[in-house]
GROMACS .gro file of C-alpha atoms in nm:
model
  190
    1MET     CA    1   3.742  11.111  -6.274
    2ASP     CA    2   4.060  10.903  -6.311
    3MET     CA    3   4.115  10.716  -5.983
    4GLY     CA    4   4.461  10.583  -6.083
    5PRO     CA    5   4.659  10.858  -5.907
    6LEU     CA    6   4.466  10.784  -5.587
    7LEU     CA    7   4.592  10.426  -5.567
    8PRO     CA    8   4.894  10.516  -5.348
    9PHE     CA    9   4.667  10.704  -5.103
   10PHE     CA   10   4.430  10.409  -5.096
   11LEU     CA   11   4.707  10.155  -5.028
   12ILE     CA   12   4.869  10.370  -4.757
   13ALA     CA   13   4.534  10.434  -4.590
   14LEU     CA   14   4.442  10.065  -4.609
   15PHE     CA   15   4.778   9.964  -4.460
   16PHE     CA   16   4.764  10.204  -4.164
   17ASP     CA   17   4.394  10.134  -4.103
   18ALA     CA   18   4.465   9.758  -4.090
   19VAL     CA   19   4.771   9.796  -3.865
   20THR     CA   20   4.585  10.027  -3.625
   21VAL     CA   21   4.290   9.790  -3.599
   22ALA     CA   22   4.523   9.489  -3.550
   23VAL     CA   23   4.717   9.661  -3.271
   24ALA     CA   24   4.396   9.771  -3.100
   25ARG     CA   25   4.245   9.422  -3.124
   26GLN     CA   26   4.557   9.266  -2.969
   27GLY     CA   27   4.548   9.519  -2.686
   28ASN     CA   28   4.910   9.626  -2.746
   29GLN     CA   29   4.837   9.999  -2.759
   30GLY     CA   30   4.901  10.039  -2.385
   31SER     CA   31   5.268   9.940  -2.406
   32SER     CA   32   5.356  10.233  -2.636
   33PRO     CA   33   5.068  10.482  -2.631
   34ILE     CA   34   5.260  10.750  -2.820
   35ILE     CA   35   5.345  10.510  -3.103
   36PHE     CA   36   4.981  10.398  -3.110
   37ALA     CA   37   4.882  10.766  -3.139
   38SER     CA   38   5.113  10.794  -3.441
   39LEU     CA   39   4.939  10.492  -3.597
   40ILE     CA   40   4.602  10.658  -3.544
   41ALA     CA   41   4.735  10.983  -3.693
   42MET     CA   42   4.872  10.801  -3.998
   43SER     CA   43   4.548  10.609  -4.041
   44ALA     CA   44   4.328  10.918  -4.006
   45GLY     CA   45   4.558  11.140  -4.212
   46SER     CA   46   4.599  10.902  -4.503
   47THR     CA   47   4.225  10.827  -4.506
   48ALA     CA   48   4.147  11.201  -4.496
   49ALA     CA   49   4.392  11.267  -4.783
   50LEU     CA   50   4.229  10.990  -4.987
   51LEU     CA   51   3.878  11.124  -4.922
   52LEU     CA   52   3.979  11.484  -4.999
   53ALA     CA   53   4.147  11.383  -5.324
   54ALA     CA   54   3.858  11.158  -5.431
   55LEU     CA   55   3.559  11.367  -5.327
   56LEU     CA   56   3.669  11.730  -5.345
   57PRO     CA   57   3.786  11.843  -5.690
   58GLY     CA   58   4.068  12.097  -5.677
   59SER     CA   59   4.171  11.998  -5.327
   60ASP     CA   60   4.539  11.956  -5.410
   61ARG     CA   61   4.650  12.210  -5.149
   62LEU     CA   62   4.436  12.051  -4.877
   63VAL     CA   63   4.569  11.708  -4.967
   64ALA     CA   64   4.928  11.838  -4.952
   65VAL     CA   65   4.864  12.001  -4.613
   66THR     CA   66   4.701  11.682  -4.483
   67VAL     CA   67   4.989  11.462  -4.600
   68ALA     CA   68   5.257  11.699  -4.463
   69ALA     CA   69   5.078  11.736  -4.127
   70THR     CA   70   5.029  11.359  -4.105
   71LEU     CA   71   5.397  11.292  -4.168
   72GLY     CA   72   5.489  11.566  -3.920
   73THR     CA   73   5.269  11.398  -3.661
   74LEU     CA   74   5.434  11.062  -3.730
   75PHE     CA   75   5.786  11.200  -3.685
   76GLY     CA   76   5.672  11.407  -3.386
   77CYS     CA   77   5.521  11.104  -3.212
   78VAL     CA   78   5.833  10.895  -3.271
   79THR     CA   79   6.047  11.179  -3.130
   80ALA     CA   80   5.814  11.218  -2.831
   81ASN     CA   81   5.827  10.844  -2.765
   82ASP     CA   82   6.208  10.847  -2.771
   83LEU     CA   83   6.222  11.148  -2.539
   84ARG     CA   84   5.966  10.993  -2.304
   85ALA     CA   85   6.184  10.682  -2.277
   86LEU     CA   86   6.488  10.902  -2.217
   87PHE     CA   87   6.321  11.079  -1.923
   88ALA     CA   88   6.131  10.779  -1.781
   89CYS     CA   89   6.424  10.534  -1.788
   90ARG     CA   90   6.650  10.698  -1.533
   91THR     CA   91   6.738  10.426  -1.279
   92ARG     CA   92   7.079  10.278  -1.353
   93VAL     CA   93   7.128   9.907  -1.286
   94GLU     CA   94   7.398   9.659  -1.381
   95ALA     CA   95   7.277   9.398  -1.628
   96THR     CA   96   7.416   9.096  -1.808
   97TYR     CA   97   7.411   9.107  -2.187
   98ARG     CA   98   7.235   8.801  -2.334
   99GLY     CA   99   7.255   8.871  -2.704
  100CYS     CA  100   7.067   9.075  -2.956
  101GLU     CA  101   6.724   9.030  -3.110
  102ASP     CA  102   6.731   9.131  -3.476
  103VAL     CA  103   6.404   9.252  -3.628
  104PRO     CA  104   6.401   9.299  -4.008
  105THR     CA  105   6.187   9.587  -4.132
  106ALA     CA  106   6.046   9.539  -4.480
  107HIS     CA  107   6.374   9.406  -4.624
  108VAL     CA  108   6.523   9.756  -4.602
  109MET     CA  109   6.705   9.745  -4.271
  110THR     CA  110   6.728   9.545  -3.952
  111LEU     CA  111   6.665   9.685  -3.605
  112HIS     CA  112   6.888   9.545  -3.330
  113TYR     CA  113   6.744   9.519  -2.979
  114PRO     CA  114   6.993   9.413  -2.710
  115VAL     CA  115   6.865   9.156  -2.460
  116PHE     CA  116   6.968   9.176  -2.093
  117SER     CA  117   6.908   8.998  -1.764
  118TYR     CA  118   6.904   9.211  -1.451
  119GLU     CA  119   6.756   9.245  -1.107
  120HIS     CA  120   6.558   9.534  -0.961
  121ARG     CA  121   6.437   9.545  -0.601
  122GLY     CA  122   6.503   9.174  -0.560
  123ARG     CA  123   6.304   9.067  -0.866
  124PRO     CA  124   6.477   8.917  -1.173
  125TYR     CA  125   6.403   9.052  -1.522
  126HIS     CA  126   6.499   8.933  -1.869
  127GLY     CA  127   6.404   9.116  -2.185
  128ARG     CA  128   6.496   9.335  -2.476
  129SER     CA  129   6.556   9.708  -2.473
  130ILE     CA  130   6.279   9.940  -2.587
  131GLN     CA  131   6.551  10.123  -2.780
  132SER     CA  132   6.720   9.974  -3.084
  133VAL     CA  133   7.094  10.010  -3.137
  134SER     CA  134   7.311  10.025  -3.446
  135GLY     CA  135   7.454   9.707  -3.591
  136ARG     CA  136   7.805   9.823  -3.497
  137ARG     CA  137   7.699   9.886  -3.138
  138ALA     CA  138   7.525   9.548  -3.122
  139ARG     CA  139   7.847   9.375  -3.235
  140GLU     CA  140   8.060   9.574  -2.987
  141THR     CA  141   7.848   9.499  -2.679
  142PRO     CA  142   8.046   9.265  -2.457
  143ALA     CA  143   7.932   8.904  -2.485
  144SER     CA  144   7.957   8.856  -2.110
  145GLY     CA  145   7.993   9.065  -1.801
  146ALA     CA  146   7.795   9.351  -1.659
  147CYS     CA  147   7.686   9.661  -1.846
  148PRO     CA  148   7.480   9.955  -1.719
  149ILE     CA  149   7.123   9.991  -1.842
  150TYR     CA  150   6.860  10.247  -1.745
  151LEU     CA  151   6.513  10.134  -1.647
  152ASP     CA  152   6.182  10.299  -1.575
  153PRO     CA  153   6.133  10.261  -1.197
  154ARG     CA  154   5.754  10.251  -1.243
  155HIS     CA  155   5.783   9.978  -1.511
  156PRO     CA  156   6.113   9.795  -1.444
  157ALA     CA  157   6.072   9.568  -1.748
  158ALA     CA  158   6.114   9.875  -1.974
  159PHE     CA  159   6.475   9.983  -2.017
  160ILE     CA  160   6.714  10.158  -2.253
  161THR     CA  161   7.087  10.108  -2.298
  162ARG     CA  162   7.195  10.472  -2.333
  163ARG     CA  163   7.065  10.799  -2.194
  164CYS     CA  164   7.159  11.049  -2.460
  165VAL     CA  165   7.010  11.245  -2.745
  166GLY     CA  166   7.156  11.093  -3.058
  167VAL     CA  167   7.168  11.206  -3.418
  168ILE     CA  168   6.858  11.000  -3.505
  169LYS     CA  169   6.645  11.183  -3.247
  170VAL     CA  170   6.761  11.518  -3.383
  171VAL     CA  171   6.683  11.408  -3.740
  172GLU     CA  172   6.337  11.286  -3.632
  173LEU     CA  173   6.266  11.622  -3.469
  174LEU     CA  174   6.389  11.814  -3.774
  175CYS     CA  175   6.172  11.598  -4.002
  176ALA     CA  176   5.868  11.669  -3.784
  177LEU     CA  177   5.934  12.043  -3.781
  178GLY     CA  178   6.004  12.041  -4.155
  179CYS     CA  179   5.677  11.863  -4.234
  180PHE     CA  180   5.477  12.107  -4.021
  181ALA     CA  181   5.660  12.400  -4.186
  182VAL     CA  182   5.568  12.265  -4.531
  183ALA     CA  183   5.204  12.227  -4.422
  184ALA     CA  184   5.197  12.585  -4.291
  185TRP     CA  185   5.372  12.716  -4.603
  186VAL     CA  186   5.124  12.543  -4.835
  187LEU     CA  187   4.837  12.693  -4.635
  188VAL     CA  188   4.962  13.050  -4.666
  189ILE     CA  189   5.088  13.055  -5.025
  190PRO     CA  190   4.840  13.214  -5.266
   0.00000   0.00000   0.00000
């Protein structure tokens, strides 16, 4: 059997397995449990696709279903995490903008996380939003003065800058539904 075509599955599985183990070892899975669940799904799904392709001849349909369902789970978890933040972060407070933390992602794009200082129930907080913003929005945020942010009253250090369903959230949801539809379609086609 030629194992060359399995190299992408192997590399993807190895990457997600390593990231999942690293996050678990650092104990960071509690801060974003839904995102950690997506890492586990990607790790398990890519490993399952690799094993199916390597060990079960003629398993192309099962591999396709596994890959589509795994990607659907990834997009679904990201959407669920965004919606959870939208519903949990509901307490409006005035905050002072302190700049933006830019996080490059694999030399493809940069995520911009605005940093704010604020006070909640007499306790001062300083940190970055759990929600990234566009580069244009990061440049347009006033350099000084007060802006409203929305925090989670149970975890006041977690906050977002806008409470709305944006285009990205809709696209994430459509990608999740599309991946699950492809998986279901592959299962039922003869």
